[in-house]
PDB file of C-alpha atoms in Angstrom:
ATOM      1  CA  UNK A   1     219.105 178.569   0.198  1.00 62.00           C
ATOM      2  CA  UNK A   2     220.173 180.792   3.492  1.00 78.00           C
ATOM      3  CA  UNK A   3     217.866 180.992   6.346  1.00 82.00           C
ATOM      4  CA  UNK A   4     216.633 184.213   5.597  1.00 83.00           C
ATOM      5  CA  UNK A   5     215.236 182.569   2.835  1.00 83.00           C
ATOM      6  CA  UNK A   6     214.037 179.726   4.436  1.00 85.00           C
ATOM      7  CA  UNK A   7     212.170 182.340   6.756  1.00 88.00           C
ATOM      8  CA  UNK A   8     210.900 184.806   4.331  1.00 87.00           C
ATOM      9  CA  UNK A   9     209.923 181.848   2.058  1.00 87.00           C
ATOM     10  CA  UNK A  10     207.738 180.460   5.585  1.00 88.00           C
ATOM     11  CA  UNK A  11     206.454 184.040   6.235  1.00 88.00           C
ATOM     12  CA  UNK A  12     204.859 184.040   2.360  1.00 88.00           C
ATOM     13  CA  UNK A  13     203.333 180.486   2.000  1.00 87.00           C
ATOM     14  CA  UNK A  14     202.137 181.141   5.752  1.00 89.00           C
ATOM     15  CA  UNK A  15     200.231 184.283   4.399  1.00 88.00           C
ATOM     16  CA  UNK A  16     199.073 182.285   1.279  1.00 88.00           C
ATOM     17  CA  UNK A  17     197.468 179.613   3.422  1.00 89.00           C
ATOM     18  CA  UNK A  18     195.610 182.488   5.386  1.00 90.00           C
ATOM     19  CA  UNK A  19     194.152 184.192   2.452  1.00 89.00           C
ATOM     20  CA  UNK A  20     193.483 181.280   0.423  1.00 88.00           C
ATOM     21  CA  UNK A  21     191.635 180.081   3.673  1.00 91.00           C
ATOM     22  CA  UNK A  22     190.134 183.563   4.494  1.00 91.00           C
ATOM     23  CA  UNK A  23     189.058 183.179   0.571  1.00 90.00           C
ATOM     24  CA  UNK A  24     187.596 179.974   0.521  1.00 90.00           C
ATOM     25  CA  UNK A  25     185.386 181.142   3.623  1.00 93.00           C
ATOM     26  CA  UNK A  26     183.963 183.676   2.232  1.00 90.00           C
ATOM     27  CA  UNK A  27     183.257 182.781  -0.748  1.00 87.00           C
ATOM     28  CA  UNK A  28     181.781 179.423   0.675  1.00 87.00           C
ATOM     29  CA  UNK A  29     179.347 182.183   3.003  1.00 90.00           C
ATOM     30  CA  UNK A  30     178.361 183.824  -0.093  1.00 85.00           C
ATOM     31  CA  UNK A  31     177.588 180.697  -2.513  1.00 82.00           C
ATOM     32  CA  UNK A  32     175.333 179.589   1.205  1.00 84.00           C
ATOM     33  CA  UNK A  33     173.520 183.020   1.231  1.00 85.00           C
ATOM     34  CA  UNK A  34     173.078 183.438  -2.437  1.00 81.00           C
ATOM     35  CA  UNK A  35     171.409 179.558  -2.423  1.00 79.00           C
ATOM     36  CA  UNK A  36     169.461 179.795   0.734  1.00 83.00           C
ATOM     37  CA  UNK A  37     167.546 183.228   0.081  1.00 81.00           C
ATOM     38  CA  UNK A  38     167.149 182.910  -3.418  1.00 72.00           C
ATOM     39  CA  UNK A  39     167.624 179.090  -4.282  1.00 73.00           C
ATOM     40  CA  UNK A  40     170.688 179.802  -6.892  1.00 73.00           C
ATOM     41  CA  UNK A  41     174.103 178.971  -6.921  1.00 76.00           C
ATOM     42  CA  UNK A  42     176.499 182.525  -7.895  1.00 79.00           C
ATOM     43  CA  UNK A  43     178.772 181.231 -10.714  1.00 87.00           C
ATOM     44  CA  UNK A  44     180.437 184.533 -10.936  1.00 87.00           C
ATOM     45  CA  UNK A  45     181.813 183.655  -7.029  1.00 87.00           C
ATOM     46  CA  UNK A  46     182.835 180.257  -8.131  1.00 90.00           C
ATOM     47  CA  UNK A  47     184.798 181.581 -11.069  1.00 94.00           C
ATOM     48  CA  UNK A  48     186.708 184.367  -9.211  1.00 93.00           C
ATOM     49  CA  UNK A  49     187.482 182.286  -6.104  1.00 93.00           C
ATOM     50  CA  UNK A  50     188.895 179.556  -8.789  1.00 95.00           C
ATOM     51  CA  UNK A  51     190.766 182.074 -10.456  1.00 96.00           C
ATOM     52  CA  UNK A  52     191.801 183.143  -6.669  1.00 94.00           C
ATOM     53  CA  UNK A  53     193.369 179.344  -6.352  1.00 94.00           C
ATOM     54  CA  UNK A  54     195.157 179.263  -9.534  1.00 95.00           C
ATOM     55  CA  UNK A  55     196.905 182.523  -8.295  1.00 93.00           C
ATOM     56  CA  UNK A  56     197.933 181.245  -5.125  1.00 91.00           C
ATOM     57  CA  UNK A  57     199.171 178.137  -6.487  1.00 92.00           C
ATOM     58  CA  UNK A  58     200.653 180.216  -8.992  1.00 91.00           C
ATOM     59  CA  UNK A  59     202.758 181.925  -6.678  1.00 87.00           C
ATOM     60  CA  UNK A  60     203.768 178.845  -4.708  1.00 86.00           C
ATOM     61  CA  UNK A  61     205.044 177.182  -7.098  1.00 87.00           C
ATOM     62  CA  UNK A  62     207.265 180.324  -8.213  1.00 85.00           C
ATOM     63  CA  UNK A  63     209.001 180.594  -5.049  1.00 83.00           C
ATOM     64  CA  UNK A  64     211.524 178.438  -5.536  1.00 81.00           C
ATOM     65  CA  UNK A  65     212.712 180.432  -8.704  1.00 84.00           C
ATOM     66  CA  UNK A  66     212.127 183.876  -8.060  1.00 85.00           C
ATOM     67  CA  UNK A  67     214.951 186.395  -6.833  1.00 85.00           C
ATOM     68  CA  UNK A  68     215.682 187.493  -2.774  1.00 85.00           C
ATOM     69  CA  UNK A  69     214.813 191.167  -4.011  1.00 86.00           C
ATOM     70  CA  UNK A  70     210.770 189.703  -5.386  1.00 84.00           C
ATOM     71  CA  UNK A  71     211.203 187.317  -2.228  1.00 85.00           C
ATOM     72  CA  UNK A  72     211.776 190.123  -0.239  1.00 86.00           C
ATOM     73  CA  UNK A  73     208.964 192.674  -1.090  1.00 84.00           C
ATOM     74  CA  UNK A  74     206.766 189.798  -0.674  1.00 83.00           C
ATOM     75  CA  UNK A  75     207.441 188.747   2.631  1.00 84.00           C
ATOM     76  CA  UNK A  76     206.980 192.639   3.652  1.00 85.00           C
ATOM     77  CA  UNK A  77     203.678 193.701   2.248  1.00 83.00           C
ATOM     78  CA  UNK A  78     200.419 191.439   2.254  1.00 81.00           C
ATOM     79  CA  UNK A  79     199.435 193.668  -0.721  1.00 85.00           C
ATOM     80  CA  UNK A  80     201.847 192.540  -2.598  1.00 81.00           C
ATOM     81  CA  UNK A  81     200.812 188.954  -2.007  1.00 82.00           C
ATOM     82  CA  UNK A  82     197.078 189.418  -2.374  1.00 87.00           C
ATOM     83  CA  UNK A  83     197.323 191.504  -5.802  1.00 89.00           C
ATOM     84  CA  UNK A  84     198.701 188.006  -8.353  1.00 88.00           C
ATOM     85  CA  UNK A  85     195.929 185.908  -7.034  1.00 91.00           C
ATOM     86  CA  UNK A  86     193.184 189.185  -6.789  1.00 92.00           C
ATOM     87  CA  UNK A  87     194.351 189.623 -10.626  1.00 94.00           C
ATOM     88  CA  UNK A  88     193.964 185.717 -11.473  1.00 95.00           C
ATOM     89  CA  UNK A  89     190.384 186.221  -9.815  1.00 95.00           C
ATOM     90  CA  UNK A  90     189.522 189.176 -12.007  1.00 96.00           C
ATOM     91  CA  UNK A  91     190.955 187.428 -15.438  1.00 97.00           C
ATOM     92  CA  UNK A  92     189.005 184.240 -14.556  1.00 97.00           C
ATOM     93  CA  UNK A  93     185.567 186.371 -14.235  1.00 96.00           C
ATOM     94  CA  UNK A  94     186.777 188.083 -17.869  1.00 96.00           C
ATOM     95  CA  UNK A  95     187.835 184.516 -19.229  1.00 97.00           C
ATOM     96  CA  UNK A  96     184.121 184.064 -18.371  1.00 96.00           C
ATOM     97  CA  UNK A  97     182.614 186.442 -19.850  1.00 94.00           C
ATOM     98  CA  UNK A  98     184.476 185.730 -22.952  1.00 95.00           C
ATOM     99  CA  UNK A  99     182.729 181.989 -22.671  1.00 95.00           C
ATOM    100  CA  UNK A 100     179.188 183.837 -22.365  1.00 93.00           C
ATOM    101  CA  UNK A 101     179.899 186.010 -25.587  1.00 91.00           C
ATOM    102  CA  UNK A 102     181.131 183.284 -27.383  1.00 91.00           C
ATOM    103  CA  UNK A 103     184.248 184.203 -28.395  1.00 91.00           C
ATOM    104  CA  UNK A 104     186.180 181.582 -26.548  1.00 92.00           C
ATOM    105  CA  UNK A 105     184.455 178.447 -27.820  1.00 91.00           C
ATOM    106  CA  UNK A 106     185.229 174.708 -29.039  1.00 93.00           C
ATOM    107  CA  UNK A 107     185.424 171.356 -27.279  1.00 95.00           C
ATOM    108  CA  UNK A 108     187.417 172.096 -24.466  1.00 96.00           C
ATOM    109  CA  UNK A 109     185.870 175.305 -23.622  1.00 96.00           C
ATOM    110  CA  UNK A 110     182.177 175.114 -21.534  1.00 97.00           C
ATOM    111  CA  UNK A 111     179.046 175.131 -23.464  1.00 95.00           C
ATOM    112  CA  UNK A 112     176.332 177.394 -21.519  1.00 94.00           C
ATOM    113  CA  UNK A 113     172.349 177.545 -21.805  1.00 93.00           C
ATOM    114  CA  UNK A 114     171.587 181.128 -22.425  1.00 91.00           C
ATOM    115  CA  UNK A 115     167.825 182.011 -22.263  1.00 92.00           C
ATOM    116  CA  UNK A 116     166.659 183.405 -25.740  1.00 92.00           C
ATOM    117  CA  UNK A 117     166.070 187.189 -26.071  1.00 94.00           C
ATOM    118  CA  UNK A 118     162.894 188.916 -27.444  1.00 93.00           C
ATOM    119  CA  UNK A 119     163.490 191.412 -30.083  1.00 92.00           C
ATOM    120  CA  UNK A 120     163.731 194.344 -29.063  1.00 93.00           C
ATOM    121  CA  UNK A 121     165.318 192.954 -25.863  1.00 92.00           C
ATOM    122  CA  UNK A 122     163.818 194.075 -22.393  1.00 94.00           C
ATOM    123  CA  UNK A 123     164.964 194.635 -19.397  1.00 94.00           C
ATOM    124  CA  UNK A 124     163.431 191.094 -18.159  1.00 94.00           C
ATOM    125  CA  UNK A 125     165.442 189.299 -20.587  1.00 94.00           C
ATOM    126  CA  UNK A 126     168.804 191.124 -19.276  1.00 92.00           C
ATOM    127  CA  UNK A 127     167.678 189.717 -15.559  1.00 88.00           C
ATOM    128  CA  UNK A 128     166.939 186.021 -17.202  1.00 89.00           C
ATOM    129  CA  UNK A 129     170.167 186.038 -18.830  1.00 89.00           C
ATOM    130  CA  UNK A 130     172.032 187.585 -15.594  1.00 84.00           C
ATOM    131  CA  UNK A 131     170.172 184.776 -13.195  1.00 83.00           C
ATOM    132  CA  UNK A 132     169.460 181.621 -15.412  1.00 85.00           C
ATOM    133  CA  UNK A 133     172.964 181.564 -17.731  1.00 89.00           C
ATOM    134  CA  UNK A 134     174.411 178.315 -16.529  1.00 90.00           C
ATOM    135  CA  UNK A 135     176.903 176.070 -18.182  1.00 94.00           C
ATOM    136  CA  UNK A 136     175.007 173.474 -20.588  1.00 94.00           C
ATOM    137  CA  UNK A 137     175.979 170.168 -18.876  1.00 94.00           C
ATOM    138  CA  UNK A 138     177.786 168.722 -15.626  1.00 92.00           C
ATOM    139  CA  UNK A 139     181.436 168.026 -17.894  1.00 96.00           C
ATOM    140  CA  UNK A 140     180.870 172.192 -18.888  1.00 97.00           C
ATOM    141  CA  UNK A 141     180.933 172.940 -14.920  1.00 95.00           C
ATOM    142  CA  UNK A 142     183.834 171.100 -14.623  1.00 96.00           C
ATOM    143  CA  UNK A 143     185.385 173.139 -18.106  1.00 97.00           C
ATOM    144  CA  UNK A 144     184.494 176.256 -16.575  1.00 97.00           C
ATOM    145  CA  UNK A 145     186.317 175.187 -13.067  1.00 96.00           C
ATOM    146  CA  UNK A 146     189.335 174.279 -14.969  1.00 97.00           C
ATOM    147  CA  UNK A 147     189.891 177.255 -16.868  1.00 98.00           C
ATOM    148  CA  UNK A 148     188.840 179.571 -14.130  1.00 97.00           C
ATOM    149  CA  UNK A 149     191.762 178.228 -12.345  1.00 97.00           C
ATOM    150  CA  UNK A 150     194.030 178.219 -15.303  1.00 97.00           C
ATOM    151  CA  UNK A 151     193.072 181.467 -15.891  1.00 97.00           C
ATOM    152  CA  UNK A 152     194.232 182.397 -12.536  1.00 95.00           C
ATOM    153  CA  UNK A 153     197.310 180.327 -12.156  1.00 95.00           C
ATOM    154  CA  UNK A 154     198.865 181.529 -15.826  1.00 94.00           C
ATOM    155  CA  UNK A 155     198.864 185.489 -15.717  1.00 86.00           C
ATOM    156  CA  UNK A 156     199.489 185.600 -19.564  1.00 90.00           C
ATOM    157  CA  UNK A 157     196.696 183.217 -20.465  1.00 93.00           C
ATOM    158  CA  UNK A 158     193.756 185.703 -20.334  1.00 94.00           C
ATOM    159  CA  UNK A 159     195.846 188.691 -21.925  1.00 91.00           C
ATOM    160  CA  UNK A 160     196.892 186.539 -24.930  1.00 92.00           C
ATOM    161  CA  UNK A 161     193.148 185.081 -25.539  1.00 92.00           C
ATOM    162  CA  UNK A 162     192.384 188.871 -25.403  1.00 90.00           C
ATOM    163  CA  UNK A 163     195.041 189.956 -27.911  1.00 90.00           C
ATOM    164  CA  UNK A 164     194.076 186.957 -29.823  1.00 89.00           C
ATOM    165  CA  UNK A 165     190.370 188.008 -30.202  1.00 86.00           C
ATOM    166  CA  UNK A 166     191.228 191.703 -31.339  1.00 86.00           C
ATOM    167  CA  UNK A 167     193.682 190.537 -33.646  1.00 85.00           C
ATOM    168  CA  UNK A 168     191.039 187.916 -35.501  1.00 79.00           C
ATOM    169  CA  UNK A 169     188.196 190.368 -35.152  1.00 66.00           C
ATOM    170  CA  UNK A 170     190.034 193.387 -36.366  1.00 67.00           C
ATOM    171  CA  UNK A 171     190.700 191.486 -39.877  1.00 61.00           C
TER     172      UNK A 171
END
């Protein structure tokens, strides 16, 4: 490796550690405000900022394999750094959403308690549902942390669970 490399490889994990930083912040001000004023804990902000982690890990790891033309365009543009882990983010909150619907399930995958809708459903069981889904047990916290951040970290993980669920449902 030739110190232009060596620099432009500095210049991205420098910008990394500033937006996974930047990242953690916020989200650690929003998980505060959403507790304090209304005595909850956001898992939507959890499972994005995972998926957030798993991207920037994600990228680190791949700079010692990818070419000086990727290496380049990265070291240029913050965009271009922000977008794999802003997309691992986005495909952990749709990984999770997939858990809620149950069409991701088994022993690995989180359980959740869902609150029971009436029939017809109302507009107050939408808001219960939206407010009181949580995962079932501690270990399903820790299933839903993992996966967020797998989610986020592999950017074909999400895509193929997709294509797998229209395949099996469109049989």
């Amino acid at each position: 490796m030739d110190l232009n490399e060596t620099k432009m490889m500095l210049v991205i994990s420098r910008r990394l550690i500033i937006f996974a930083i930047l990242s953690l912040i916020l989200t650690t001000i929003l998980f505060a405000l959403s507790f304090v004023f209304h005595q909850r804990l956001m898992l939507s902000w959890l499972v994005f900022e995972c998926g957030i982690i798993g991207g920037f890990v994600s990228i680190q790891q791949r700079l010692k394999h990818i070419d000086i033309e990727e290496m380049q365009l990265l070291s240029q543009s913050w965009f271009s750094i922000l977008m794999i882990p802003v997309y691992g983010g986005i495909f952990a909150l749709v990984l999770y959403i997939l858990f809620l619907a149950g069409l991701v399930q088994g022993h690995l995958f989180p359980a959740f308690y869902v609150p029971e809708f009436d029939t017809p459903p109302t507009t107050q069981n939408v808001v219960a549902f939206l407010t009181t889904t949580y995962p079932a047990q501690g270990a399903d916290i820790a299933k839903l942390i993992f996966w967020s951040f797998v989610a986020g970290f592999s950017e074909r993980f999400v895509p193929q669970i997709i294509n797998d669920v229209t395949k099996r449902d469109a049989k």
